[in-house]
Amino acid sequence: MSVELNHTIIHARDSRESADFLAYVLGLEVGTESFPFIPVATDNGVTLDFAAIPVESIVVQHYAFLVSDGKFDAAFTRIQQAGITYYADPQMKQPGQINHHYGGRGLYFTDPAGHGMEIITRPYDSHVQRPTT
């Protein structure tokens, strides 16, 4: 069997709020709660399990999602309609802009717990030719 990421736990102030937020932006479904987790599964089978913890214990993380052009357009529309502030850069100094790295599009935004979220249409290493073995 190959090595694949199966799931990860994302700490949140309010696990339902964070799960609903990300599912809305990405056009995904929130799964059935299995206390203490509220799952959101991505299209490649990785589950993001949201768990509520005390705010002072949350360590802000970064999560990047590779999406198709069509899914980017849909997510970008939802972000704009919801009034979510987005940025072209991870330092969040270019508000209201998207980037065009590697011939694709990308943007950054934060979730309700403060985690940095990113959607991109091209992986960052798409300009690198992979060796064949």
XYZ file of C-alpha atoms in Angstrom:
133
model
C 0.000 0.000 0.000
C 1.188 3.517 -0.768
C 1.438 6.224 1.868
C -1.540 8.568 1.789
C -2.890 11.148 4.178
C -6.170 9.800 5.559
C -7.295 12.469 8.016
C -6.093 15.325 10.156
C -7.562 17.130 13.140
C -8.167 20.868 12.895
C -8.597 22.681 16.188
C -11.381 25.251 16.341
C -13.201 27.497 18.803
C -16.462 26.065 17.505
C -16.059 22.882 15.484
C -19.499 23.180 13.827
C -18.865 26.782 12.750
C -15.446 25.961 11.289
C -16.632 22.795 9.524
C -19.652 24.579 8.055
C -17.484 27.522 6.966
C -14.919 25.439 5.076
C -17.540 23.129 3.572
C -19.453 26.184 2.319
C -16.393 27.828 0.755
C -15.141 24.645 -0.920
C -18.560 23.286 -1.891
C -18.160 20.160 0.236
C -20.484 18.305 2.607
C -20.184 18.235 6.375
C -20.257 14.632 7.553
C -21.994 13.087 10.528
C -20.544 14.190 13.838
C -18.593 11.529 15.683
C -17.958 13.244 18.994
C -15.746 15.158 19.415
C -15.153 15.496 15.664
C -17.120 17.074 12.836
C -15.714 15.749 9.551
C -15.400 17.395 6.167
C -14.082 15.035 3.469
C -12.201 16.316 0.442
C -12.652 14.834 -3.019
C -9.414 12.834 -2.718
C -10.617 11.080 0.442
C -8.771 13.087 3.096
C -11.008 13.918 6.036
C -10.597 17.128 8.001
C -11.873 16.414 11.518
C -12.798 19.645 13.299
C -12.505 19.531 17.093
C -13.347 22.300 19.541
C -10.630 23.185 22.033
C -10.062 26.228 24.266
C -9.166 29.276 22.183
C -5.877 29.803 24.003
C -4.772 26.293 22.956
C -5.319 26.796 19.208
C -2.111 26.900 17.218
C -2.781 28.536 13.875
C -2.016 26.249 10.936
C -2.052 26.557 7.140
C -4.170 24.355 4.870
C -3.885 24.514 1.066
C -6.435 22.974 -1.285
C -5.717 22.160 -4.918
C -8.915 22.718 -6.900
C -9.987 22.692 -10.531
C -10.586 25.972 -12.349
C -14.341 25.429 -12.089
C -14.181 24.741 -8.344
C -11.954 27.806 -7.896
C -14.531 29.956 -9.709
C -17.341 28.582 -7.530
C -15.372 29.002 -4.285
C -14.253 32.500 -5.279
C -17.876 33.468 -5.953
C -18.947 32.122 -2.530
C -16.055 33.970 -0.840
C -17.048 37.231 -2.511
C -20.779 36.771 -1.832
C -20.110 36.057 1.850
C -17.855 39.102 2.174
C -14.860 37.001 3.243
C -11.625 38.980 3.002
C -9.158 37.273 0.680
C -5.572 37.948 -0.308
C -3.123 37.162 -3.101
C -0.298 36.431 -0.674
C 0.250 34.367 2.491
C 1.412 37.442 4.414
C -2.044 38.894 3.712
C -0.736 42.214 2.444
C -2.584 42.151 -0.897
C -6.288 42.183 0.034
C -8.931 41.787 -2.635
C -6.487 40.234 -5.107
C -5.688 36.740 -6.340
C -2.336 35.427 -7.550
C -1.403 33.691 -10.801
C 1.476 31.473 -9.716
C 2.613 28.805 -12.190
C -0.060 29.763 -14.697
C -2.895 29.119 -12.264
C -4.856 31.119 -9.729
C -4.739 31.206 -5.964
C -5.933 33.076 -2.934
C -5.703 33.032 0.852
C -8.323 33.597 3.560
C -8.761 32.771 7.231
C -11.301 30.483 8.840
C -13.246 31.304 12.029
C -10.449 29.884 14.233
C -7.782 31.959 12.461
C -6.241 29.177 10.382
C -4.777 30.248 7.051
C -6.662 28.660 4.178
C -5.497 28.652 0.572
C -7.038 27.526 -2.689
C -4.860 27.042 -5.777
C -5.465 25.727 -9.276
C -1.858 24.651 -9.934
C 0.487 22.970 -7.461
C 3.512 25.069 -6.599
C 5.864 22.519 -8.063
C 3.995 22.314 -11.393
C 6.916 24.057 -13.114
C 9.313 21.309 -11.985
C 9.675 18.312 -14.225
C 9.438 15.154 -12.157
C 12.003 12.426 -12.715
C 10.714 9.144 -14.054
C 11.951 6.063 -12.241
